[in-house]
Structure formats: structure tokens, C-alpha cells
Amino acid sequence: MRFIRSRSLIVNLFLLFAVIIFLLQPLEWQITLPNEFWIRQAALFVVWIGIFQVVSRVLVPGYLFKNKQPAFFGLLVGSIILSLFLVKAVELFINYNESMSTIFPKSHKKSPYSIDPIVTFTTILITGVSASVEIVKKWYTDSESRLLLEKDKTASELLFLKAQINPHFFFNTLNNIYSLSRIDSNKAGDAIYTLSHMMRYVLYDTNKDTTISKEVKFISDYIKLMQLRLTEKVVLIFDKPEVNVDHVIAPMLLLPFVENAFKHGLSSTENTKIMISISTSETAVVLEVRNTIVQQQSQNMEESNGIGLINTKRRLDLMYPGKYELDIRPNAPENEYFVRLKLIV
């Protein structure tokens, strides 16, 4: 908004300067002009500035922007006619034509009531410029307002989605710790300690963008926590990246895909495998997750784990529009569920 006001002020000052230059241009003539000429120039200056202000401050916002177009155009034409009438009234009052005829006898022998075409054209031009400036200013203002509203809406939606993801994750994790506490209290204590570090990350590091190294550490803690209750029937492979470029990314964006693998890839009766790989390059971060499809848990991913994954997709659309690739294959070869996410950073 401040930018629009400054641009509007610059345009107004430029037009004022242009009008002054136009009216003072006769100073370059190699003749002495009578006082009546300068009185008429001063009258033109006042009339033109007046009609500019009337159009920009009264007619355009009061009629054009309120969908009163007939009244606007009628008053606009009336303002032009009134301006020309005022200028002509000043000319008649000071005997402008008679004074100028002594210097320009040919051009000022016409009727004193005739309208100067240059004055008419300039008056119409100034009214048009005045209206155009206000229309463009309103367009910029409306565009900026729409962008701000969209930005606020996006920020609010991201906060809402993030608020849904975090409690969803902790709900599942606390359930796991509760189950573990009934089997091995020492392991449950280790899990609570690990979870406290994760909570610190969520509370203090996810209010803004984070780095891939912090996100990998968070996922490592999550996997460590999940390993406390894995059986021998589960093969877990976690390929940590060597972070050469510590890219800035949105927090809690990779976890839902990892969490989904544990939620639907574990079984107490079947041999299963979970493979997690995170890699980085100069321009991208790639996450790949594979997990065995357990038959009794083979429901659709978005039906059984809807909050985390649906919201993560929505966050990707909001924060990385056109800058991510998400490949989900619910029926990959070898009875696997496959997810590949590539972030262009």
C-alpha cells in the first residue's frame, strides 16, 4: 500500500511539473507578453489542477468505482465544460483577446467567445489522465489486497495443516510408548527421552523453515523410537544422506511418508521390510520410502492415514507449487508400497 501511495505521489508531482512547464514555456519566446497573458496562464493552472483533483478525488471514487457510470461520464463532461467556461470568463474579464491582438493580430482577431482548441484538448487530456491514474491505482491496490489475502489465507492454512500433523504424530507415538511401557519400562524411558528431543524440535524449530540436516535428525529420532518396538520379522534399512548442501525446507514435510510406512508396513506374523532413503543434491532433496504391504492393513493410504498424508500433499501444493514431484505407487512390484518425493530447492 505504501508503494502504491508513493507511486501515486510521483505521478501527481510529475503531472504538476508538466503543467507548470507547459504554462511557462512562453518564457522562451523572444517577445514581451502582456500581464493579461500571465493572468490567463495562472487561471489555466488553477482550473487544470482543480479539475484533476475533482476527477481523481470525487468523480472516479464516488461514481465510477460505485458503478454509477452514466453519472460519472455526465459529470466528467460537465466538469470539462465548466472548466472551459471559467477560463473563457477570465479571458473576457481581463480583455485577453484584445491585449494579445496587439502582439498576434492575426490569431486573436477572432470572436472573444471562441474556444481555444489547445486549451480544450489539454483540459480533456488532463481529465483523462486523472481518471486513468486513479483507475490504475485502484487496480494496483485491489491486486495487492488480493495477494495479501491470498498470502494470509495460505499462511493460516499452513498453520492449520501443521497443527493437525503434529498432534497426529504425537498421538501415534504416545500410543507406541504406552504399549512399550507394559513390556519394557527401560525402553519406554529411552523412548520418552527421545520423544522429548523431538518435541523440542517441533516446539522451537518448526515455527519457521528448517534445514534438511535437522529434518533428517528428527526422522532419525523417530526411527530410533520406532525401533524400540520392532520385532525380528521387520527388516529396517535407513539410508541417511551425506548433507553436502544443507538446504532450507519446510518442517515436518517428510515425516508423514515415513510414519505411513511404519503404520502400514509392520506385522506380528509376516516378514516385512521398510526401506527409507533420503538424498540431496545441489538443487533437490529426494525421499524414497518402500514398505511391504501387510494384507490386514492394505487399506487405501488416504483412508487409513488421511490426516497426515492428505495435509502433507496440501502443504506441498501451497509451499512448493510446481517445484515438487510426488510419485505414489500403492501396488509396486514385490508387494511393496512405494513413495518418492522430490523437492526442488
XYZ file of C-alpha atoms in Angstrom:
345
model
C 0.000 0.000 0.000
C 2.839 2.390 0.838
C 4.423 1.567 -2.530
C 1.182 2.470 -4.333
C 0.885 5.774 -2.455
C 4.478 6.699 -3.276
C 3.981 5.859 -6.947
C 0.754 7.904 -6.994
C 2.554 10.870 -5.411
C 5.328 10.635 -8.006
C 2.779 10.601 -10.848
C 0.934 13.610 -9.397
C 4.159 15.564 -8.972
C 5.229 14.682 -12.498
C 1.917 15.911 -13.935
C 2.120 19.088 -11.859
C 5.636 19.683 -13.151
C 4.498 19.026 -16.745
C 1.622 21.526 -16.423
C 3.950 24.176 -14.997
C 6.475 23.643 -17.787
C 3.686 23.840 -20.391
C 2.311 27.078 -18.970
C 5.744 28.696 -18.556
C 7.010 27.614 -21.958
C 6.194 31.057 -23.484
C 9.059 32.472 -21.389
C 11.352 31.159 -24.118
C 9.660 33.353 -26.717
C 11.734 36.323 -27.744
C 8.895 38.767 -27.068
C 7.414 40.622 -24.133
C 3.979 39.288 -23.259
C 1.331 41.416 -21.533
C 0.230 40.860 -17.962
C -3.155 39.573 -19.214
C -1.404 36.594 -20.777
C 0.166 35.522 -17.464
C -3.120 36.067 -15.621
C -4.769 33.740 -18.096
C -1.930 31.192 -17.666
C -2.424 31.331 -13.898
C -6.167 30.789 -14.392
C -5.437 27.775 -16.598
C -3.128 26.369 -13.915
C -5.788 26.710 -11.218
C -8.541 25.280 -13.437
C -6.469 22.299 -14.607
C -5.259 21.431 -11.106
C -8.834 21.839 -9.875
C -10.363 19.545 -12.496
C -7.592 16.998 -11.905
C -8.417 16.910 -8.201
C -12.187 16.822 -8.760
C -11.926 13.906 -11.159
C -9.429 11.922 -9.046
C -10.933 12.576 -5.624
C -14.660 12.941 -6.322
C -15.846 11.630 -9.666
C -13.804 8.441 -10.028
C -14.123 7.109 -6.442
C -17.623 8.497 -5.874
C -19.239 7.465 -9.151
C -17.078 5.286 -11.408
C -15.960 2.880 -8.648
C -19.523 2.671 -7.336
C -20.910 1.511 -10.689
C -22.540 4.862 -11.489
C -21.032 5.128 -14.954
C -23.746 7.312 -16.582
C -23.493 9.854 -13.769
C -19.697 9.681 -13.909
C -19.462 10.409 -17.641
C -22.136 13.099 -17.397
C -20.310 14.865 -14.567
C -16.988 14.402 -16.357
C -18.286 16.169 -19.475
C -19.889 18.801 -17.265
C -16.595 19.395 -15.481
C -14.786 19.894 -18.781
C -17.409 22.361 -19.985
C -17.338 24.223 -16.674
C -13.534 24.427 -16.787
C -13.578 25.879 -20.300
C -16.305 28.312 -19.243
C -14.235 29.527 -16.274
C -11.184 30.062 -18.442
C -13.252 31.966 -21.006
C -14.819 34.067 -18.227
C -11.351 35.089 -17.056
C -10.316 35.933 -20.623
C -13.368 38.150 -21.112
C -12.898 39.811 -17.735
C -9.269 40.822 -18.449
C -9.805 41.555 -22.191
C -7.339 38.817 -23.043
C -8.033 38.732 -26.807
C -7.720 42.489 -27.141
C -4.396 42.532 -25.287
C -2.980 39.657 -27.300
C -4.146 41.055 -30.626
C -1.521 43.811 -30.327
C 1.157 41.104 -30.435
C -0.534 38.446 -32.569
C -3.032 40.420 -34.660
C -3.937 37.553 -36.995
C -4.571 34.823 -34.428
C -6.538 36.958 -31.947
C -8.898 38.847 -34.251
C -11.435 36.039 -33.891
C -14.530 36.306 -31.685
C -13.731 36.713 -27.979
C -16.258 33.920 -27.256
C -14.486 31.277 -29.353
C -12.897 28.313 -27.560
C -9.154 27.736 -27.850
C -8.711 24.175 -29.269
C -5.370 23.740 -27.483
C -6.960 24.605 -24.140
C -9.864 22.264 -24.899
C -7.589 19.375 -25.872
C -5.314 19.874 -22.835
C -8.317 20.017 -20.484
C -9.706 16.766 -21.885
C -6.238 15.192 -21.697
C -5.819 16.171 -18.045
C -9.225 14.754 -17.085
C -8.390 11.525 -18.907
C -5.010 11.244 -17.217
C -6.569 11.961 -13.827
C -9.174 9.232 -14.265
C -6.571 6.799 -15.613
C -4.225 7.382 -12.680
C -7.000 6.591 -10.195
C -8.128 3.528 -12.138
C -4.579 2.147 -12.299
C -4.021 2.970 -8.623
C -7.191 1.109 -7.652
C -6.173 -1.838 -9.811
C -2.813 -1.994 -8.046
C -4.498 -1.615 -4.662
C -7.006 -4.379 -5.399
C -4.239 -6.628 -6.745
C -2.113 -6.043 -3.657
C -5.114 -6.678 -1.404
C -5.859 -9.924 -3.214
C -2.231 -11.008 -2.886
C -2.187 -10.145 0.825
C -5.437 -12.008 1.402
C -4.122 -14.994 -0.520
C -0.863 -14.870 1.422
C -2.690 -14.615 4.756
C -5.017 -17.432 3.735
C -2.070 -19.594 2.707
C -0.201 -18.857 5.947
C -3.298 -19.609 8.031
C -3.933 -22.806 6.120
C -0.342 -23.932 6.557
C -0.524 -23.293 10.297
C -3.772 -25.234 10.464
C -2.373 -28.146 8.490
C 0.802 -28.178 10.566
C -1.245 -28.088 13.761
C -3.101 -31.153 12.523
C 0.037 -33.073 11.558
C 1.962 -32.574 14.805
C -0.756 -33.789 17.237
C -1.464 -36.646 14.843
C 2.165 -37.732 15.029
C 2.386 -37.415 18.811
C -0.893 -39.274 19.256
C 0.541 -42.284 17.409
C 3.894 -42.029 19.181
C 2.406 -41.854 22.667
C 0.304 -44.904 21.869
C 3.514 -46.722 20.948
C 5.209 -45.661 24.193
C 2.178 -46.756 26.201
C 2.340 -50.190 24.602
C 6.089 -50.356 25.198
C 5.766 -49.376 28.874
C 3.814 -52.550 29.540
C 6.626 -54.670 28.116
C 9.904 -52.947 28.991
C 9.979 -49.876 31.227
C 13.649 -49.137 30.479
C 12.967 -48.973 26.768
C 9.924 -46.844 27.474
C 12.159 -44.409 29.376
C 14.541 -44.226 26.433
C 11.589 -43.608 24.149
C 10.311 -40.766 26.337
C 13.794 -39.199 26.340
C 13.952 -39.412 22.530
C 10.445 -38.024 22.243
C 11.373 -35.042 24.451
C 14.117 -34.100 21.957
C 11.620 -34.412 19.130
C 9.095 -32.248 20.976
C 11.757 -29.587 21.494
C 12.360 -29.574 17.744
C 8.649 -29.272 16.994
C 8.076 -26.536 19.574
C 11.076 -24.352 18.765
C 12.301 -25.179 15.263
C 9.143 -25.674 13.210
C 7.704 -22.174 13.521
C 9.840 -21.262 10.536
C 11.654 -23.108 7.788
C 14.215 -25.650 8.902
C 17.223 -27.330 7.305
C 17.460 -30.776 5.786
C 20.048 -31.819 8.397
C 17.640 -31.007 11.250
C 14.808 -32.768 9.478
C 16.978 -35.859 8.945
C 17.923 -35.819 12.648
C 14.224 -35.607 13.532
C 13.400 -38.560 11.279
C 16.347 -40.487 12.743
C 14.945 -39.941 16.238
C 11.551 -41.092 15.061
C 13.030 -44.252 13.544
C 15.041 -44.857 16.711
C 11.857 -44.577 18.710
C 10.020 -46.954 16.401
C 12.887 -49.475 16.522
C 12.268 -49.977 20.228
C 9.155 -51.988 19.455
C 10.158 -53.719 16.197
C 10.225 -57.493 16.107
C 12.667 -59.741 14.303
C 10.163 -60.103 11.478
C 10.823 -56.498 10.379
C 13.863 -55.546 8.334
C 14.541 -51.806 8.584
C 17.001 -50.031 6.259
C 17.575 -46.310 6.687
C 19.914 -44.698 4.195
C 20.985 -41.407 5.730
C 22.242 -38.734 3.364
C 25.601 -37.059 3.480
C 24.372 -33.486 3.641
C 26.780 -31.544 1.454
C 24.309 -28.695 0.927
C 22.101 -28.020 3.951
C 19.007 -26.940 2.060
C 16.250 -24.973 3.756
C 12.932 -26.815 3.605
C 9.522 -26.727 5.247
C 9.490 -28.571 8.590
C 7.621 -31.825 9.230
C 7.198 -32.360 5.498
C 8.970 -35.718 5.116
C 7.830 -37.408 8.308
C 4.241 -38.357 7.273
C 5.593 -40.574 4.472
C 7.982 -42.293 6.889
C 5.283 -42.618 9.531
C 2.925 -44.148 6.975
C 5.477 -46.878 6.193
C 5.656 -47.884 9.849
C 1.909 -47.669 10.290
C 1.146 -49.981 7.371
C 4.338 -51.976 6.983
C 4.542 -53.719 10.356
C 3.174 -57.145 11.193
C 3.490 -59.517 14.116
C 3.006 -62.569 11.891
C 4.516 -61.707 8.487
C 8.060 -60.899 7.421
C 8.116 -57.264 6.305
C 10.652 -54.745 5.120
C 10.837 -50.948 5.429
C 13.409 -49.035 3.387
C 13.891 -45.293 3.794
C 16.312 -43.263 1.720
C 16.986 -39.523 1.780
C 19.401 -37.958 -0.685
C 20.402 -34.405 -1.503
C 21.958 -32.608 -4.442
C 22.726 -29.021 -5.321
C 19.128 -28.364 -6.366
C 16.939 -31.068 -4.851
C 16.030 -33.222 -1.871
C 14.726 -36.727 -2.623
C 12.893 -39.025 -0.227
C 12.126 -42.638 -1.126
C 10.129 -44.928 1.134
C 9.256 -48.569 0.475
C 7.352 -50.846 2.763
C 5.882 -54.314 2.484
C 2.128 -54.288 2.109
C 0.652 -56.127 5.074
C -2.583 -57.746 3.958
C -4.681 -56.897 7.002
C -3.528 -53.275 6.736
C -3.726 -52.783 2.987
C -6.426 -50.132 3.118
C -6.032 -47.090 0.981
C -3.336 -44.812 2.391
C -5.540 -41.751 2.449
C -8.425 -43.572 4.087
C -6.411 -45.074 6.916
C -3.873 -42.331 7.463
C -5.728 -39.443 5.945
C -4.851 -36.531 8.203
C -1.077 -36.766 7.847
C -0.728 -37.566 4.168
C -3.596 -35.529 2.751
C -2.383 -32.480 4.666
C 1.191 -33.085 3.555
C 0.063 -33.083 -0.074
C -1.817 -29.862 0.587
C 1.282 -28.313 2.168
C 3.318 -29.316 -0.874
C 0.799 -27.609 -3.157
C 0.924 -24.444 -1.058
C 4.642 -24.228 -0.356
C 6.192 -25.846 -3.438
C 3.817 -25.127 -6.327
C 5.373 -26.575 -9.462
C 8.545 -27.396 -7.514
C 7.918 -30.915 -6.347
C 7.335 -34.372 -7.799
C 5.343 -36.918 -5.810
C 5.160 -40.491 -7.062
C 2.984 -42.875 -5.025
C 2.616 -46.484 -6.131
C 0.306 -48.441 -3.809
C 0.909 -51.660 -5.736
C 4.582 -51.627 -6.609
C 6.345 -54.863 -7.584
C 7.289 -57.342 -4.843
C 4.181 -56.464 -2.815
C 5.546 -53.037 -1.896
C 4.089 -49.636 -1.228
C 6.408 -47.079 -2.853
C 6.621 -43.309 -2.332
C 9.108 -40.950 -3.951
C 9.123 -37.233 -3.184
C 11.471 -34.825 -4.949
C 11.667 -31.235 -3.720
C 13.257 -28.640 -5.980
C 15.017 -26.285 -3.555
